[in-house]
């Protein structure tokens, strides 16, 4: 209960903000803008699945290492997984921006909504490192015996997105760019809440430069693959918009 309930609350609000995002866009900007935002939803969900693939795999190793008293191996897995997540997210940001127009078209964009879809995707792709790290750090905080901190980070990120949706689209009248910016900023707030736990050494996981270990990297990816597959299939069955 200590771990499950905070996780359920955090993920529930994370799902709600995507629904509220669609409500704001539909009511304020209309059908075409909502269709443009829907183009980006698969990208968001795949990024979350990638974050879960790395963080869940690493968390399994971290938890089992803590259980056996091997804190050194736990920290190696923690730091190596962050390097993998950063490398992956930076690749997404770079190549996603290079092929932004093609990505929008591949996801079903039409000429009528292409400009708005590209605008929305630009914010999502550019902010992808924070989205991936927010979910990764949440998993690591739970593995480091801080489930309520992980929940707080997800809740704050979700609520900030809802509030900023209103501010950017109504008083500031930023249109589709405002909706996308609100979505991109939410994970940044989550990372800002989670980062001090690891920087200040409040738990057993601490930042350090990891020795590159292909075997450990493979184990992280291998153990996290079911979470990635389940995340992709689950989101495909239950579209958000």
Short mmCIF file of C-alpha atoms in Angstrom, two decimals:
data_model
loop_
_atom_site.label_atom_id
_atom_site.label_comp_id
_atom_site.label_asym_id
_atom_site.label_seq_id
_atom_site.Cartn_x
_atom_site.Cartn_y
_atom_site.Cartn_z
CA UNK A 1 0.00 0.00 0.00
CA UNK A 2 2.88 2.36 0.82
CA UNK A 3 4.17 2.11 -2.73
CA UNK A 4 1.08 1.21 -4.76
CA UNK A 5 -1.32 3.96 -3.66
CA UNK A 6 1.02 6.94 -4.36
CA UNK A 7 1.89 5.42 -7.73
CA UNK A 8 -1.80 5.01 -8.59
CA UNK A 9 -2.57 8.61 -7.63
CA UNK A 10 0.36 9.97 -9.64
CA UNK A 11 -0.47 7.98 -12.77
CA UNK A 12 -4.17 8.82 -12.47
CA UNK A 13 -3.50 12.56 -12.48
CA UNK A 14 -0.98 12.09 -15.27
CA UNK A 15 -3.73 10.54 -17.40
CA UNK A 16 -6.26 13.19 -16.39
CA UNK A 17 -4.07 16.08 -17.54
CA UNK A 18 -3.93 14.63 -21.07
CA UNK A 19 -7.73 14.51 -21.12
CA UNK A 20 -8.02 18.05 -19.73
CA UNK A 21 -5.48 19.21 -22.31
CA UNK A 22 -7.78 17.90 -25.04
CA UNK A 23 -10.81 19.60 -23.46
CA UNK A 24 -9.03 22.99 -23.33
CA UNK A 25 -7.82 22.73 -26.90
CA UNK A 26 -11.18 21.57 -28.24
CA UNK A 27 -13.17 24.28 -26.47
CA UNK A 28 -10.74 27.13 -27.06
CA UNK A 29 -9.22 26.40 -30.45
CA UNK A 30 -11.66 24.08 -32.20
CA UNK A 31 -11.64 20.82 -34.08
CA UNK A 32 -8.59 21.36 -36.30
CA UNK A 33 -6.38 22.29 -33.35
CA UNK A 34 -7.57 19.26 -31.44
CA UNK A 35 -6.75 17.05 -34.42
CA UNK A 36 -3.28 18.65 -34.61
CA UNK A 37 -2.66 17.94 -30.91
CA UNK A 38 -3.87 14.36 -31.36
CA UNK A 39 -1.09 13.89 -33.92
CA UNK A 40 1.44 14.30 -31.09
CA UNK A 41 -0.23 11.90 -28.65
CA UNK A 42 1.49 8.75 -30.00
CA UNK A 43 4.85 10.51 -29.65
CA UNK A 44 4.13 11.37 -26.01
CA UNK A 45 3.03 7.83 -25.24
CA UNK A 46 6.04 6.25 -26.95
CA UNK A 47 8.35 8.58 -25.01
CA UNK A 48 6.68 7.50 -21.77
CA UNK A 49 7.06 3.85 -22.79
CA UNK A 50 10.77 4.41 -23.54
CA UNK A 51 11.21 6.06 -20.14
CA UNK A 52 9.53 3.10 -18.47
CA UNK A 53 11.69 0.64 -20.42
CA UNK A 54 14.89 2.17 -19.02
CA UNK A 55 13.68 3.09 -15.54
CA UNK A 56 11.79 -0.13 -14.81
CA UNK A 57 14.72 -2.24 -15.97
CA UNK A 58 17.13 -0.23 -13.85
CA UNK A 59 14.77 -0.22 -10.85
CA UNK A 60 14.60 -4.02 -10.88
CA UNK A 61 18.39 -4.17 -10.69
CA UNK A 62 18.51 -1.38 -8.08
CA UNK A 63 15.92 -3.03 -5.82
CA UNK A 64 17.46 -6.48 -6.07
CA UNK A 65 20.91 -5.01 -5.37
CA UNK A 66 19.61 -3.17 -2.29
CA UNK A 67 18.02 -6.43 -1.15
CA UNK A 68 21.35 -8.24 -1.37
CA UNK A 69 23.23 -5.34 0.23
CA UNK A 70 25.13 -4.40 -2.93
CA UNK A 71 24.71 -0.62 -2.97
CA UNK A 72 27.59 -0.20 -5.41
CA UNK A 73 25.84 -2.24 -8.11
CA UNK A 74 22.58 -0.37 -7.45
CA UNK A 75 24.30 2.96 -8.02
CA UNK A 76 26.03 1.68 -11.15
CA UNK A 77 22.67 0.67 -12.61
CA UNK A 78 21.15 4.00 -11.54
CA UNK A 79 23.82 6.15 -13.16
CA UNK A 80 24.21 4.04 -16.29
CA UNK A 81 20.46 4.11 -16.89
CA UNK A 82 20.50 7.91 -16.65
CA UNK A 83 23.24 8.05 -19.29
CA UNK A 84 21.16 5.75 -21.53
CA UNK A 85 18.02 7.83 -20.96
CA UNK A 86 19.85 11.09 -21.71
CA UNK A 87 21.45 9.69 -24.87
CA UNK A 88 18.12 8.33 -26.06
CA UNK A 89 16.18 11.52 -25.31
CA UNK A 90 18.77 13.78 -26.93
CA UNK A 91 18.65 11.59 -30.05
CA UNK A 92 14.86 11.97 -30.08
CA UNK A 93 15.13 15.75 -29.70
CA UNK A 94 17.76 16.15 -32.44
CA UNK A 95 16.39 13.78 -35.07
CA UNK A 96 12.79 14.61 -34.19
CA UNK A 97 13.42 18.27 -34.99
CA UNK A 98 15.29 17.45 -38.19
CA UNK A 99 12.38 15.37 -39.50
CA UNK A 100 9.55 17.23 -37.78
CA UNK A 101 7.43 17.76 -40.89
CA UNK A 102 7.87 14.18 -42.05
CA UNK A 103 7.03 12.91 -38.56
CA UNK A 104 3.78 14.87 -38.51
CA UNK A 105 2.78 13.49 -41.90
CA UNK A 106 3.70 9.93 -40.90
CA UNK A 107 1.41 10.27 -37.87
CA UNK A 108 -1.53 11.27 -40.08
CA UNK A 109 -1.28 15.03 -40.44
CA UNK A 110 -3.14 16.62 -43.37
CA UNK A 111 -2.32 19.92 -45.13
CA UNK A 112 -5.12 21.65 -43.18
CA UNK A 113 -3.54 20.94 -39.79
CA UNK A 114 0.12 20.49 -40.76
CA UNK A 115 1.31 23.85 -39.42
CA UNK A 116 -0.41 23.39 -36.04
CA UNK A 117 0.71 19.76 -35.78
CA UNK A 118 4.34 20.73 -36.43
CA UNK A 119 4.10 23.52 -33.84
CA UNK A 120 2.74 21.15 -31.20
CA UNK A 121 5.26 18.45 -32.05
CA UNK A 122 8.18 20.89 -31.84
CA UNK A 123 7.51 21.56 -28.16
CA UNK A 124 6.97 17.88 -27.36
CA UNK A 125 10.07 16.67 -29.21
CA UNK A 126 12.29 19.47 -27.90
CA UNK A 127 11.15 18.87 -24.33
CA UNK A 128 11.42 15.07 -24.61
CA UNK A 129 14.53 14.83 -22.34
CA UNK A 130 12.54 16.26 -19.42
CA UNK A 131 9.55 14.03 -20.11
CA UNK A 132 11.74 10.91 -20.12
CA UNK A 133 13.74 11.99 -17.07
CA UNK A 134 10.61 12.86 -15.08
CA UNK A 135 9.31 9.30 -15.35
CA UNK A 136 12.78 7.83 -14.84
CA UNK A 137 13.48 9.84 -11.69
CA UNK A 138 10.03 8.92 -10.35
CA UNK A 139 10.87 5.23 -10.68
CA UNK A 140 14.26 5.73 -9.04
CA UNK A 141 12.73 7.70 -6.15
CA UNK A 142 10.35 4.80 -5.47
CA UNK A 143 13.24 2.34 -5.60
CA UNK A 144 15.06 4.62 -3.13
CA UNK A 145 12.20 4.40 -0.62
CA UNK A 146 10.55 7.74 -1.53
CA UNK A 147 7.19 6.78 -3.11
CA UNK A 148 5.43 9.93 -1.83
CA UNK A 149 8.09 12.15 -3.41
CA UNK A 150 7.55 10.37 -6.75
CA UNK A 151 3.80 10.89 -6.39
CA UNK A 152 4.24 14.57 -5.53
CA UNK A 153 6.41 15.13 -8.60
CA UNK A 154 3.86 13.53 -10.94
CA UNK A 155 0.95 15.40 -9.30
CA UNK A 156 2.70 18.79 -9.48
CA UNK A 157 3.70 18.18 -13.09
CA UNK A 158 0.13 17.25 -14.02
CA UNK A 159 -1.54 20.11 -12.15
CA UNK A 160 0.93 22.67 -13.50
CA UNK A 161 0.07 21.54 -17.01
CA UNK A 162 -3.64 22.07 -16.36
CA UNK A 163 -3.09 25.53 -14.85
CA UNK A 164 -0.68 26.60 -17.59
CA UNK A 165 -3.08 25.31 -20.25
CA UNK A 166 -5.61 27.87 -19.04
CA UNK A 167 -3.08 30.70 -18.63
CA UNK A 168 -1.41 30.21 -22.00
CA UNK A 169 -4.58 29.63 -24.02
CA UNK A 170 -6.97 32.11 -22.41
CA UNK A 171 -5.33 35.20 -20.83
CA UNK A 172 -2.19 34.99 -23.01
CA UNK A 173 -4.01 33.70 -26.11
CA UNK A 174 -1.01 31.68 -27.33
CA UNK A 175 -3.10 29.16 -29.26
CA UNK A 176 -1.79 25.67 -30.00
CA UNK A 177 1.73 26.76 -29.02
CA UNK A 178 0.45 27.57 -25.52
CA UNK A 179 -1.10 24.13 -25.13
CA UNK A 180 2.11 22.45 -26.29
CA UNK A 181 4.28 24.65 -24.06
CA UNK A 182 2.16 23.78 -21.02
CA UNK A 183 2.59 20.08 -21.80
CA UNK A 184 6.35 20.48 -22.23
CA UNK A 185 6.78 22.45 -18.99
CA UNK A 186 4.96 19.96 -16.74
CA UNK A 187 7.80 17.38 -16.71
CA UNK A 188 10.33 20.14 -15.98
CA UNK A 189 8.56 20.89 -12.69
CA UNK A 190 8.56 17.17 -11.89
CA UNK A 191 12.32 16.92 -12.52
CA UNK A 192 12.96 20.01 -10.36
CA UNK A 193 11.13 18.33 -7.45
CA UNK A 194 12.91 14.99 -7.82
CA UNK A 195 16.44 16.14 -8.62
CA UNK A 196 17.39 17.48 -5.14
CA UNK A 197 16.78 14.04 -3.62
CA UNK A 198 19.65 12.61 -5.65
CA UNK A 199 21.87 15.72 -5.70
CA UNK A 200 21.82 16.09 -1.91
CA UNK A 201 22.28 12.38 -1.21
CA UNK A 202 19.04 12.04 0.75
CA UNK A 203 18.78 8.37 -0.13
CA UNK A 204 21.10 5.56 -1.15
CA UNK A 205 21.21 6.51 -4.84
CA UNK A 206 23.77 9.17 -5.76
CA UNK A 207 25.05 10.68 -8.99
CA UNK A 208 28.46 9.57 -10.23
CA UNK A 209 30.06 8.94 -13.60
CA UNK A 210 29.36 5.26 -14.35
CA UNK A 211 31.78 2.79 -15.84
CA UNK A 212 30.32 1.85 -19.22
CA UNK A 213 29.22 -1.78 -18.99
CA UNK A 214 27.58 -3.28 -22.09
CA UNK A 215 26.36 -6.25 -20.05
CA UNK A 216 24.69 -4.06 -17.41
CA UNK A 217 23.20 -1.82 -20.12
CA UNK A 218 21.80 -4.91 -21.86
CA UNK A 219 20.30 -6.17 -18.58
CA UNK A 220 18.61 -2.81 -18.03
CA UNK A 221 17.07 -2.82 -21.50
CA UNK A 222 16.18 -6.54 -21.34
CA UNK A 223 14.42 -6.27 -17.97
CA UNK A 224 12.60 -3.10 -19.04
CA UNK A 225 11.43 -4.42 -22.43
CA UNK A 226 8.15 -5.89 -21.07
CA UNK A 227 7.24 -2.49 -19.56
CA UNK A 228 7.88 -0.84 -22.93
CA UNK A 229 5.80 -3.38 -24.85
CA UNK A 230 2.97 -3.26 -22.31
CA UNK A 231 3.00 0.56 -22.34
CA UNK A 232 2.82 0.77 -26.13
CA UNK A 233 0.08 -1.87 -26.45
CA UNK A 234 -1.95 -0.42 -23.58
CA UNK A 235 -1.85 3.11 -25.01
CA UNK A 236 -2.71 1.78 -28.46
CA UNK A 237 -5.82 0.10 -27.10
CA UNK A 238 -6.87 3.18 -25.10
CA UNK A 239 -6.18 6.33 -27.16
CA UNK A 240 -6.24 9.58 -25.19
CA UNK A 241 -7.70 11.90 -27.81
#
